[in-house]
Short mmCIF file of C-alpha atoms in Angstrom, two decimals:
data_model
loop_
_atom_site.label_atom_id
_atom_site.label_comp_id
_atom_site.label_asym_id
_atom_site.label_seq_id
_atom_site.Cartn_x
_atom_site.Cartn_y
_atom_site.Cartn_z
CA MET W 225 -6.95 -32.43 -8.86
CA LYS W 226 -5.21 -35.11 -10.29
CA LEU W 227 -2.17 -34.03 -11.66
CA PHE W 228 -2.11 -31.42 -8.94
CA PHE W 229 -1.55 -34.09 -6.55
CA LYS W 230 0.70 -35.46 -8.88
CA LEU W 231 2.54 -32.61 -9.02
CA LEU W 232 2.46 -33.03 -5.36
CA ILE W 233 3.80 -36.23 -4.29
CA LEU W 234 7.11 -35.49 -7.07
CA THR W 235 8.39 -32.56 -4.81
CA THR W 236 7.99 -34.84 -1.70
CA LEU W 237 10.34 -37.13 -3.72
CA ILE W 238 13.17 -35.26 -5.22
CA GLY W 239 14.20 -33.95 -1.53
CA ASN W 240 17.90 -35.47 -2.15
CA TYR W 241 18.08 -32.15 -4.99
CA SER W 242 20.08 -29.22 -5.17
CA THR W 243 18.40 -25.87 -4.65
CA SER W 244 18.76 -24.66 -7.70
CA ALA W 245 17.18 -28.27 -9.15
CA PHE W 246 14.75 -27.87 -6.70
CA ALA W 247 13.80 -24.34 -8.35
CA ASP W 248 13.83 -25.71 -11.56
CA PHE W 249 11.97 -28.49 -10.93
CA GLU W 250 9.46 -26.41 -8.85
CA ASP W 251 9.50 -23.41 -11.36
CA LYS W 252 8.12 -26.77 -14.59
CA ILE W 253 5.54 -26.96 -11.86
CA VAL W 254 4.49 -23.79 -12.70
CA SER W 255 4.90 -23.59 -15.54
CA SER W 256 2.71 -26.74 -15.86
CA LEU W 257 -0.05 -25.53 -14.11
CA ILE W 258 -0.36 -21.95 -16.04
CA GLU W 259 -0.49 -24.01 -19.48
CA HIS W 260 -2.92 -25.82 -17.60
CA GLY W 261 -4.89 -23.58 -16.54
CA LYS W 262 -5.24 -22.62 -20.17
CA PHE W 263 -5.46 -25.19 -22.11
CA SER W 264 -9.08 -25.62 -19.35
CA ILE W 265 -9.93 -21.65 -20.79
CA ASN W 266 -10.42 -22.49 -24.11
CA LYS W 267 -12.62 -25.62 -22.70
CA ASN W 268 -14.54 -22.58 -21.32
CA ASP W 269 -13.67 -24.47 -17.89
CA ILE W 270 -13.03 -21.12 -15.69
CA ALA W 271 -12.92 -22.78 -12.07
CA ALA W 272 -11.00 -25.28 -13.33
CA ALA W 273 -8.03 -22.77 -14.73
CA ILE W 274 -8.45 -19.69 -11.25
CA ASP W 275 -7.48 -23.41 -9.59
CA ASP W 276 -4.73 -24.39 -11.49
CA PHE W 277 -3.20 -19.59 -12.19
CA SER W 278 -3.77 -20.51 -8.32
CA ARG W 279 -1.38 -23.19 -7.57
CA ALA W 280 0.90 -21.72 -9.24
CA LEU W 281 0.88 -18.56 -7.38
CA LEU W 282 1.08 -20.55 -4.09
CA LEU W 283 4.78 -21.84 -5.71
CA ASP W 284 5.32 -19.08 -6.83
CA SER W 285 2.77 -15.22 -5.95
CA ASP W 286 5.11 -12.37 -8.02
CA ASN W 287 4.68 -15.04 -11.59
CA ASP W 288 3.14 -11.81 -13.37
CA ILE W 289 2.31 -14.97 -15.97
CA ALA W 290 -0.79 -16.64 -13.72
CA ILE W 291 -1.55 -12.85 -11.76
CA LYS W 292 -2.00 -11.16 -15.41
CA GLU W 293 -4.21 -15.48 -17.05
CA LEU W 294 -6.00 -15.22 -13.08
CA LEU W 295 -7.34 -11.81 -13.65
CA LYS W 296 -8.30 -12.17 -16.94
CA THR W 297 -11.00 -14.82 -15.79
CA SER W 298 -12.50 -12.22 -13.45
CA SER W 299 -14.15 -10.43 -16.36
CA ASN W 300 -15.68 -13.97 -17.81
CA LYS W 301 -20.06 -13.01 -17.41
CA ASP W 302 -20.34 -16.63 -15.51
CA LEU W 303 -18.41 -16.88 -12.96
CA PRO W 304 -19.87 -15.61 -9.66
CA PHE W 305 -19.99 -13.05 -7.50
CA ASP W 306 -17.76 -14.16 -4.79
CA ILE W 307 -14.49 -15.89 -7.12
CA LYS W 308 -14.62 -12.51 -8.63
CA LEU W 309 -15.25 -9.66 -5.87
CA SER W 310 -11.79 -12.94 -4.35
CA ILE W 311 -9.97 -11.99 -7.89
CA LEU W 312 -10.38 -8.21 -7.10
CA GLN W 313 -9.57 -8.48 -3.47
CA LEU W 314 -6.57 -10.66 -4.24
CA GLU W 315 -4.94 -7.92 -7.17
CA ASP W 316 -5.78 -5.04 -4.62
CA ILE W 317 -3.24 -7.27 -2.21
CA SER W 318 -1.61 -7.62 -4.79
CA LYS W 319 -0.52 -3.44 -5.82
CA TYR W 320 -0.14 -3.24 -1.93
CA ILE W 321 2.82 -6.13 -1.77
CA ALA W 322 4.49 -4.33 -4.78
CA ARG W 323 3.85 -0.93 -2.67
CA LEU W 324 5.45 -2.54 1.50
CA ASN W 325 8.01 -3.92 -1.15
CA GLU W 326 9.67 -0.75 -2.37
CA VAL W 327 9.50 0.17 1.07
CA THR W 328 11.39 -1.52 3.39
CA ASN W 329 13.61 -1.66 0.49
CA TYR W 330 13.55 2.42 0.89
CA TYR W 331 14.76 2.03 5.06
CA SER W 332 16.92 -0.93 4.14
CA ASP W 333 18.91 0.91 2.25
CA ARG W 334 19.01 4.43 3.97
CA ILE W 335 19.73 2.59 7.28
CA ILE W 336 22.79 0.35 5.49
CA ASN W 337 23.64 4.49 4.33
CA ILE W 338 23.67 6.34 8.15
CA LYS W 339 25.41 3.31 9.78
CA ASP W 340 27.89 3.11 7.24
CA LYS W 341 28.09 6.82 7.78
CA LEU W 342 27.92 6.74 12.01
CA LEU W 343 31.17 3.97 12.12
CA SER W 344 32.83 6.53 9.39
CA GLU W 345 32.28 8.92 11.90
CA GLY W 346 34.03 7.44 15.11
CA VAL W 347 30.68 6.09 16.53
CA SER W 348 31.15 2.98 18.33
CA GLU W 349 29.59 0.00 17.60
CA ASP W 350 28.27 -1.11 20.93
CA VAL W 351 26.86 2.83 21.18
CA ILE W 352 24.61 2.11 17.39
CA LYS W 353 23.84 -1.27 19.27
CA LYS W 354 22.48 0.32 23.09
CA GLU W 355 20.56 3.09 20.91
CA LEU W 356 18.67 -0.18 18.25
CA GLY W 357 18.24 -1.56 22.09
CA ALA W 358 14.86 0.54 22.25
CA ILE W 359 13.30 -2.10 19.56
CA LEU W 360 14.39 -4.80 21.19
CA PRO W 361 9.96 -5.26 22.71
CA ILE W 362 8.93 -4.01 19.45
CA ARG W 363 11.46 -7.20 17.68
CA THR W 364 9.56 -9.81 20.07
CA ILE W 365 5.77 -8.63 19.51
CA ILE W 366 6.40 -8.84 15.46
CA ASP W 367 8.19 -12.01 15.68
CA GLU W 368 5.16 -13.38 18.31
CA GLN W 369 2.29 -12.00 15.06
CA SER W 370 4.61 -13.67 12.44
CA GLU W 371 4.32 -17.28 14.06
CA LEU W 372 0.35 -15.84 14.49
CA ASN W 373 -0.38 -15.47 11.12
CA THR W 374 1.88 -18.76 10.08
CA GLU W 375 -0.34 -20.31 12.60
CA HIS W 376 -3.02 -18.90 10.62
CA GLN W 377 -2.02 -19.60 6.99
CA SER W 378 -1.93 -23.59 7.66
CA ILE W 379 -5.32 -23.58 8.53
CA SER W 380 -5.84 -24.29 4.29
CA THR W 381 -9.07 -25.10 3.33
CA LYS W 382 -9.48 -27.24 -0.20
CA ASP W 383 -10.57 -24.33 -2.27
CA PRO W 384 -6.89 -23.20 -4.14
CA LEU W 385 -7.47 -19.04 -4.64
CA SER W 386 -8.83 -19.19 -0.80
CA ASN W 387 -5.74 -20.59 0.37
CA LEU W 388 -3.76 -17.78 -2.09
CA LEU W 389 -5.59 -14.50 -0.20
CA ILE W 390 -4.87 -16.54 2.89
CA GLU W 391 -0.50 -16.91 2.31
CA LEU W 392 -0.52 -12.63 1.00
CA THR W 393 -2.16 -11.84 4.13
CA SER W 394 -0.51 -12.92 6.10
CA VAL W 395 2.41 -11.46 3.36
CA LYS W 396 0.85 -8.56 3.37
CA LEU W 397 0.53 -8.55 7.83
CA SER W 398 4.24 -9.33 7.75
CA LEU W 399 5.59 -6.65 5.48
CA GLU W 400 3.74 -4.06 7.07
CA ASP W 401 5.31 -5.34 10.34
CA LYS W 402 8.42 -5.38 8.87
CA ALA W 403 8.06 -1.70 7.51
CA SER W 404 7.28 0.05 10.80
CA LEU W 405 9.96 -1.67 12.96
CA LEU W 406 12.90 -0.20 10.21
CA ARG W 407 10.83 2.83 10.26
CA THR W 408 12.21 2.61 14.15
CA GLU W 409 15.05 1.91 13.17
CA TYR W 410 15.28 4.53 10.66
CA GLU W 411 14.19 6.89 13.27
CA LEU W 412 16.37 5.74 16.01
CA LEU W 413 19.81 6.11 13.98
CA MET W 414 18.74 9.80 12.33
CA SER W 415 18.54 10.71 15.59
CA ILE W 416 22.50 9.46 16.67
CA ASN W 417 23.18 11.48 13.87
CA ASP W 418 21.56 14.77 14.61
CA LYS W 419 23.15 13.98 18.14
CA LEU W 420 26.82 14.13 16.59
CA THR W 421 26.19 16.77 14.78
CA ILE W 422 25.13 18.84 17.33
CA ALA W 423 28.44 17.79 19.70
CA LYS W 424 30.31 18.66 16.12
CA ASN W 425 28.80 21.94 16.08
CA ASN W 426 28.65 22.80 20.44
CA GLU W 427 32.40 21.32 20.64
CA ALA W 428 33.21 23.78 16.95
CA LEU W 429 31.89 26.58 18.64
CA ASN W 430 33.47 26.21 22.51
CA ARG W 431 36.96 25.45 20.22
CA SER W 432 35.80 29.69 18.28
CA GLU W 433 34.75 30.99 21.54
CA ALA W 434 37.41 30.23 23.86
CA LYS W 435 40.05 31.28 21.28
CA TYR W 436 37.68 34.41 21.05
CA ALA W 437 37.96 34.70 24.73
CA SER W 438 41.90 34.06 25.14
CA LYS W 439 42.35 37.21 22.19
CA THR W 440 40.07 39.44 23.86
CA GLU W 441 41.67 38.97 27.53
CA THR W 442 45.00 39.57 25.82
CA LEU W 443 43.55 43.69 24.36
CA SER W 444 42.04 43.53 27.53
CA GLU W 445 45.36 44.04 29.44
CA ILE W 446 47.21 45.96 26.71
CA GLU W 447 44.43 49.07 27.18
CA ASP W 448 44.14 48.25 30.54
CA ALA W 449 48.27 49.34 30.75
CA LYS W 450 46.84 52.61 28.44
CA ASP W 451 44.47 54.00 31.04
CA ASN W 452 41.59 52.80 28.75
CA LYS W 453 42.34 55.30 26.13
CA THR W 454 40.23 53.94 23.78
CA SER W 455 36.97 52.39 24.45
CA GLY W 456 37.79 48.50 23.62
CA LEU W 457 37.23 47.34 27.65
CA ASP W 458 34.07 47.72 27.05
CA GLY W 459 33.21 45.62 23.13
CA ASN W 460 35.27 43.23 24.74
CA GLU W 461 33.52 42.54 28.21
CA PHE W 462 30.07 42.95 25.95
CA LEU W 463 30.92 40.62 23.30
CA ASN W 464 32.32 38.16 26.04
CA LYS W 465 29.02 38.03 27.28
CA ASN W 466 27.52 37.79 23.52
CA PHE W 467 29.38 34.49 22.83
CA ALA W 468 28.86 32.61 26.98
CA LYS W 469 24.53 32.98 25.13
CA THR W 470 25.26 31.31 21.89
CA SER W 471 23.52 28.45 20.99
CA SER W 472 23.08 25.71 18.12
CA THR W 473 19.41 27.02 16.59
CA LEU W 474 19.58 28.69 13.65
CA ASN W 475 18.43 32.24 14.58
CA GLU W 476 21.05 32.36 17.53
CA PHE W 477 23.78 31.82 15.10
CA SER W 478 21.97 35.11 12.77
CA GLN W 479 22.32 36.42 15.99
CA GLN W 480 26.11 36.07 17.30
CA LEU W 481 26.63 37.04 13.51
CA GLU W 482 25.37 40.05 13.56
CA ILE W 483 26.61 41.52 16.82
CA LEU W 484 30.32 40.13 15.99
CA LYS W 485 29.84 42.39 12.20
CA SER W 486 28.92 45.46 15.18
CA GLU W 487 31.97 44.50 16.88
CA LEU W 488 34.19 44.63 14.16
CA GLU W 489 32.39 47.75 13.33
CA ASN W 490 34.04 49.12 16.55
CA LYS W 491 37.57 47.89 16.58
CA ASP W 492 37.66 48.68 12.82
CA LEU W 493 36.87 51.89 14.19
CA ALA W 494 39.28 52.47 17.04
CA VAL W 495 42.53 50.84 14.82
CA LYS W 496 41.35 53.64 13.25
CA ARG W 497 41.68 56.13 15.97
CA MET W 498 45.56 54.59 16.99
CA SER W 499 46.77 54.82 13.15
CA SER W 500 45.71 58.85 13.32
CA GLN W 501 47.12 58.97 16.29
CA ILE W 502 50.19 57.35 15.55
CA VAL W 503 50.20 59.72 12.49
CA ASP W 504 49.65 62.42 14.59
CA MET W 505 52.38 61.29 17.04
CA SER W 506 54.82 60.89 14.22
CA LEU W 507 54.73 64.30 12.77
CA GLN W 508 54.62 65.84 16.71
CA LEU W 509 58.12 63.87 16.85
CA ALA W 510 59.27 65.28 13.67
CA GLU W 511 58.73 68.90 14.62
CA ASP W 512 59.81 68.29 17.98
CA GLN W 513 62.77 67.24 17.02
CA ASN W 514 63.97 69.95 14.69
CA ASN W 515 62.79 72.93 17.34
CA LYS W 516 63.71 71.02 20.40
CA SER W 517 67.01 72.26 21.18
CA LYS W 518 69.77 69.84 21.88
CA GLU W 519 68.79 69.59 25.10
CA GLU W 520 65.35 68.31 24.56
CA THR W 521 66.04 65.62 22.68
CA THR W 522 66.67 63.37 25.94
CA SER W 523 62.94 62.83 26.08
CA THR W 524 62.94 61.31 22.16
CA PRO W 525 63.86 57.75 23.51
CA ASP W 526 60.74 58.10 25.63
CA LEU W 527 58.62 59.49 22.27
CA HIS W 528 60.40 56.28 20.07
CA PHE W 529 59.07 54.05 22.66
CA GLU W 530 55.78 55.42 22.67
CA ILE W 531 55.57 54.68 18.01
CA THR W 532 56.83 51.45 18.75
CA ASP W 533 53.65 50.66 21.57
CA LEU W 534 51.76 52.28 18.94
CA ASN W 535 52.85 50.07 16.34
CA SER W 536 52.65 46.43 18.25
CA ARG W 537 48.90 48.08 19.35
CA LEU W 538 48.27 48.40 16.23
CA GLU W 539 49.37 45.48 15.04
CA LEU W 540 47.46 43.18 17.10
CA GLY W 541 44.85 45.11 16.59
CA GLN W 542 44.95 44.05 12.99
CA LYS W 543 45.62 39.96 14.36
CA ILE W 544 42.61 40.66 16.40
CA LEU W 545 40.42 41.56 12.96
CA GLN W 546 42.20 38.81 11.54
CA GLU W 547 40.89 36.30 14.00
CA LYS W 548 37.32 37.72 13.75
CA ASN W 549 37.52 37.20 10.31
CA GLU W 550 37.90 33.59 10.96
CA GLN W 551 35.23 33.08 13.69
CA ILE W 552 33.09 34.79 11.64
CA ASN W 553 33.93 32.55 8.59
CA ILE W 554 33.55 29.87 10.85
CA LEU W 555 30.31 31.02 11.95
CA ARG W 556 29.29 30.96 8.46
CA ARG W 557 30.10 27.62 7.47
CA ASP W 558 28.43 26.07 10.67
CA ILE W 559 25.23 27.98 9.79
CA THR W 560 25.33 26.30 6.15
CA LYS W 561 25.43 22.95 7.80
CA ILE W 562 22.53 23.61 9.95
CA LYS W 563 20.60 24.79 6.75
CA GLU W 564 21.99 21.79 4.95
CA ILE W 565 20.95 19.53 7.85
CA ALA W 566 17.46 21.41 7.60
CA THR W 567 17.12 21.32 4.11
CA LEU W 568 17.64 17.58 4.18
CA ASP W 569 14.82 16.87 6.63
CA GLU W 570 12.57 18.85 4.72
CA ASN W 571 13.49 16.99 1.44
CA LYS W 572 12.64 13.46 3.66
CA TYR W 573 9.40 15.16 4.71
CA ASN W 574 8.19 16.65 1.73
CA GLU W 575 9.13 12.49 0.60
CA SER W 576 7.45 11.40 3.28
CA LEU W 577 4.70 14.08 2.56
CA THR W 578 4.90 12.57 -1.38
CA ILE W 579 5.08 9.23 -0.70
CA LYS W 580 1.85 9.12 1.20
CA ASN W 581 0.19 11.30 -0.90
CA LYS W 582 0.84 9.33 -3.60
CA LYS W 583 -0.75 5.24 -1.13
CA LEU W 584 -4.07 8.18 -0.26
CA VAL W 585 -4.61 8.91 -4.40
CA GLU W 586 -4.13 5.06 -5.07
CA GLN W 587 -6.01 4.07 -2.18
CA SER W 588 -9.08 6.87 -3.29
CA GLY W 589 -9.17 4.87 -7.14
CA ILE W 590 -9.26 1.51 -5.86
CA LEU W 591 -12.33 2.79 -3.05
CA ARG W 592 -13.73 4.03 -6.41
CA ILE W 593 -13.55 0.19 -7.93
CA TYR W 594 -15.16 -1.34 -5.48
CA LYS W 595 -17.58 1.75 -5.15
CA GLU W 596 -18.42 1.06 -8.97
CA GLN W 597 -18.57 -2.54 -8.82
CA TYR W 598 -20.60 -2.80 -5.36
CA TRP W 599 -23.53 -0.11 -7.58
CA ASP W 600 -22.83 -2.27 -11.07
CA THR W 601 -23.36 -5.68 -9.35
CA TYR W 602 -26.63 -4.04 -7.14
CA LYS W 603 -28.14 -3.27 -9.83
CA GLU W 604 -27.68 -6.96 -11.50
CA ASN W 605 -29.07 -8.58 -8.43
CA LYS W 606 -31.69 -6.68 -8.15
CA SER W 607 -32.59 -7.13 -12.32
CA ASN W 608 -31.49 -10.60 -11.33
CA ILE W 609 -34.16 -11.28 -8.31
CA ALA W 610 -36.57 -9.63 -10.60
CA ASN W 611 -36.02 -12.21 -12.71
CA ILE W 612 -36.02 -14.72 -10.26
CA LYS W 613 -39.39 -14.06 -8.87
CA THR W 614 -40.25 -13.57 -12.50
CA LEU W 615 -39.32 -17.26 -13.01
CA GLU W 616 -41.23 -18.77 -9.69
CA ALA W 617 -44.19 -16.91 -10.54
CA GLN W 618 -44.21 -18.24 -14.18
CA ILE W 619 -42.61 -21.95 -12.51
CA ASP W 620 -45.59 -21.28 -10.04
CA PHE W 621 -48.22 -21.73 -12.17
CA ALA W 622 -47.01 -23.69 -15.26
CA GLN W 623 -47.14 -26.37 -12.06
CA LYS W 624 -50.71 -25.75 -11.25
CA MET W 625 -51.63 -25.32 -14.75
CA ILE W 626 -49.93 -29.18 -15.98
CA PHE W 627 -51.51 -30.30 -12.03
CA GLU W 628 -54.91 -28.81 -13.77
CA LYS W 629 -54.27 -30.68 -16.92
CA GLU W 630 -53.62 -34.06 -15.42
CA ARG W 631 -56.36 -33.96 -13.34
CA ILE W 632 -59.00 -33.50 -15.93
CA ILE W 633 -57.43 -36.12 -18.44
CA ASN W 634 -58.06 -38.59 -15.11
CA ASN W 635 -61.17 -38.09 -14.96
CA PHE W 636 -61.52 -38.62 -18.76
CA LYS W 637 -59.76 -41.41 -18.98
CA GLN W 638 -61.57 -42.75 -16.10
CA ASN W 639 -64.90 -41.87 -17.81
CA MET W 640 -63.45 -43.57 -21.10
CA VAL W 641 -63.31 -46.58 -18.91
CA SER W 642 -66.92 -46.40 -18.12
CA PHE W 643 -67.58 -45.85 -21.96
CA GLU W 644 -65.90 -48.30 -23.01
CA ASN W 645 -66.87 -51.09 -20.34
CA GLN W 646 -70.83 -49.37 -21.67
CA LEU W 647 -69.81 -50.74 -25.17
CA PHE W 648 -68.03 -53.58 -24.73
CA GLU W 649 -71.86 -54.22 -23.12
CA ALA W 650 -74.19 -52.60 -25.77
CA LYS W 651 -71.84 -54.28 -28.52
CA SER W 652 -72.59 -58.13 -26.66
CA LYS W 653 -76.10 -57.26 -26.59
CA LEU W 654 -75.96 -56.33 -30.07
CA LEU W 655 -74.43 -60.02 -30.81
CA ASN W 656 -76.58 -61.71 -29.05
CA MET W 657 -79.44 -59.86 -31.11
CA SER W 658 -77.86 -59.78 -34.44
CA ALA W 659 -79.23 -63.33 -34.06
CA LEU W 660 -82.66 -62.64 -33.64
CA TYR W 661 -83.12 -59.33 -35.98
CA TYR W 662 -84.50 -61.32 -39.04
CA GLU W 663 -87.42 -63.54 -36.52
CA LYS W 664 -88.53 -60.84 -34.34
CA SER W 665 -91.65 -58.33 -34.93
CA ASP W 666 -91.49 -55.12 -36.08
CA LYS W 667 -91.35 -53.61 -33.08
CA ASP W 668 -87.87 -55.42 -31.67
CA LYS W 669 -86.83 -54.21 -35.16
CA LEU W 670 -87.41 -50.71 -34.02
CA PHE W 671 -85.21 -51.48 -31.01
CA LEU W 672 -82.40 -52.73 -32.42
CA ASN W 673 -82.56 -49.64 -34.71
CA HIS W 674 -82.71 -47.63 -31.80
CA MET W 675 -80.13 -49.90 -30.35
CA ALA W 676 -77.85 -48.74 -33.66
CA GLY W 677 -78.06 -45.46 -33.00
CA LEU W 678 -76.52 -45.69 -28.94
CA GLN W 679 -73.46 -47.97 -30.36
CA ALA W 680 -72.77 -45.10 -32.95
CA GLN W 681 -73.78 -42.27 -30.46
CA LEU W 682 -71.10 -44.38 -28.48
CA ASP W 683 -68.90 -44.21 -31.65
CA SER W 684 -68.56 -40.68 -31.78
CA LEU W 685 -68.15 -39.55 -28.24
CA ARG W 686 -65.01 -42.82 -27.81
CA GLU W 687 -63.46 -40.60 -31.23
CA ALA W 688 -64.35 -37.30 -28.65
CA LEU W 689 -62.78 -38.96 -26.00
CA ASN W 690 -60.12 -40.21 -28.39
CA ASN W 691 -59.47 -36.61 -29.71
CA GLN W 692 -59.23 -35.16 -26.37
CA ILE W 693 -57.01 -37.01 -24.45
CA LEU W 694 -54.14 -36.69 -27.92
CA GLU W 695 -54.52 -33.08 -27.31
CA PHE W 696 -53.36 -33.04 -23.54
CA ASP W 697 -51.20 -35.49 -24.12
CA ASN W 698 -49.00 -32.71 -26.23
CA MET W 699 -49.53 -29.90 -23.92
CA TYR W 700 -48.10 -31.94 -20.95
CA SER W 701 -45.59 -33.03 -23.29
CA THR W 702 -44.44 -29.60 -23.40
CA PHE W 703 -45.80 -28.54 -20.11
CA ALA W 704 -42.66 -31.37 -19.12
CA SER W 705 -39.96 -30.49 -21.73
CA ASP W 706 -37.35 -27.79 -21.76
CA LYS W 707 -39.45 -25.18 -23.71
CA ILE W 708 -40.48 -22.81 -21.06
CA ILE W 709 -39.38 -19.34 -22.13
CA THR W 710 -37.03 -17.83 -19.15
CA PRO W 711 -35.12 -14.58 -18.72
CA ASN W 712 -31.96 -14.37 -19.97
CA LEU W 713 -30.46 -11.96 -16.97
CA LEU W 714 -31.05 -14.39 -15.28
CA PHE W 715 -28.24 -16.57 -16.53
CA ARG W 716 -25.26 -14.27 -16.31
#
């Protein structure tokens, strides 16, 4: 503790240092705390080691050495259950914070990429800021919550491990809010990108429809001038109606493509019929030129004009076919792009689902560990409670025995004092009567013999009492010493 306060005082004295110098000094403080913690472990002072490692993590929460050393202390059998549980909780929070950092980094990178893409495609920063304005209330709430977390974090205790848990909990809450905010921002930017993609696809479709409508209108005028000799008019109207109903979905694109293919087949048949008509008319023209007379040659310019008209119609039909092929290619490219967008969205969903499944598996594993640790602790506590009750019964019995022995010893001591007083009085009488022993009659000698027997009896009684007192004193010293056997499970 003194070392830690000295380090704090030194940190306040280096306020004029540069940032790099302070960082180096902070690293030295962390290293000193870790070394002191290892030294405490060697001295079997686990509590001091936990405090040192916790203080090191308060200065550098990402220090792997301090985390590993602190987790090692949880395997000590003499460690209290609440401290062991706090260390395990610290490990879970650290892992969860690492995962939150990965999530925030992932969304930060995606946000940067999608912003660069939108700017490169012509979206202004004002539009992006306007769309992101929807998350301003959320950002305000998160900032207020961060201030509350900071206030709660400032309420520290004297226990470094508890302070470390408070700080990491505050960091966890802040990272959760940050991840939620980044996820919302990413979703808004993706919605802007989706709108831009849909607008581009619609614009491309509108250009294709306008181009196709102008060509079909030209073809309709030509066919109307020929008194509807071909069936292309109805097909053009049907195609125009279908193109007017186009949409941005993949299924509608596919339907339009099938319809366009059917119309192309109809146009191919019309072109073939026009080609056969041209061939037939050319043969008929040659036959007429060979067989008809000179007078009929005046109609030749009309035939040449009709052949020229058919050739122009054939050329126009080929151009229309070429343009239709181009339109089909545009539709195919649009469908491919939509499929790519759908595939990208599916990959994102699968990626998110994989992350959620991974988190679920990790949380299930942590829950299983907690259940196993709780069950082991429950069994250990149940055994300890039984041992405590047994020990309490033994202590009560020993105390009762000690009290009873002390009472018996006190009674014997009181009786011993009484017997000693009687013995002293008897000795005094014997001394007084010993001088007259030889002057007395036989009757007095008998009395003196009786007194001598009484003295012998008293001496025997005193010896017995002394032996009993010595035995009780030995028993009392045994109960007063630390030789009482206690269950070993109580002190795990």
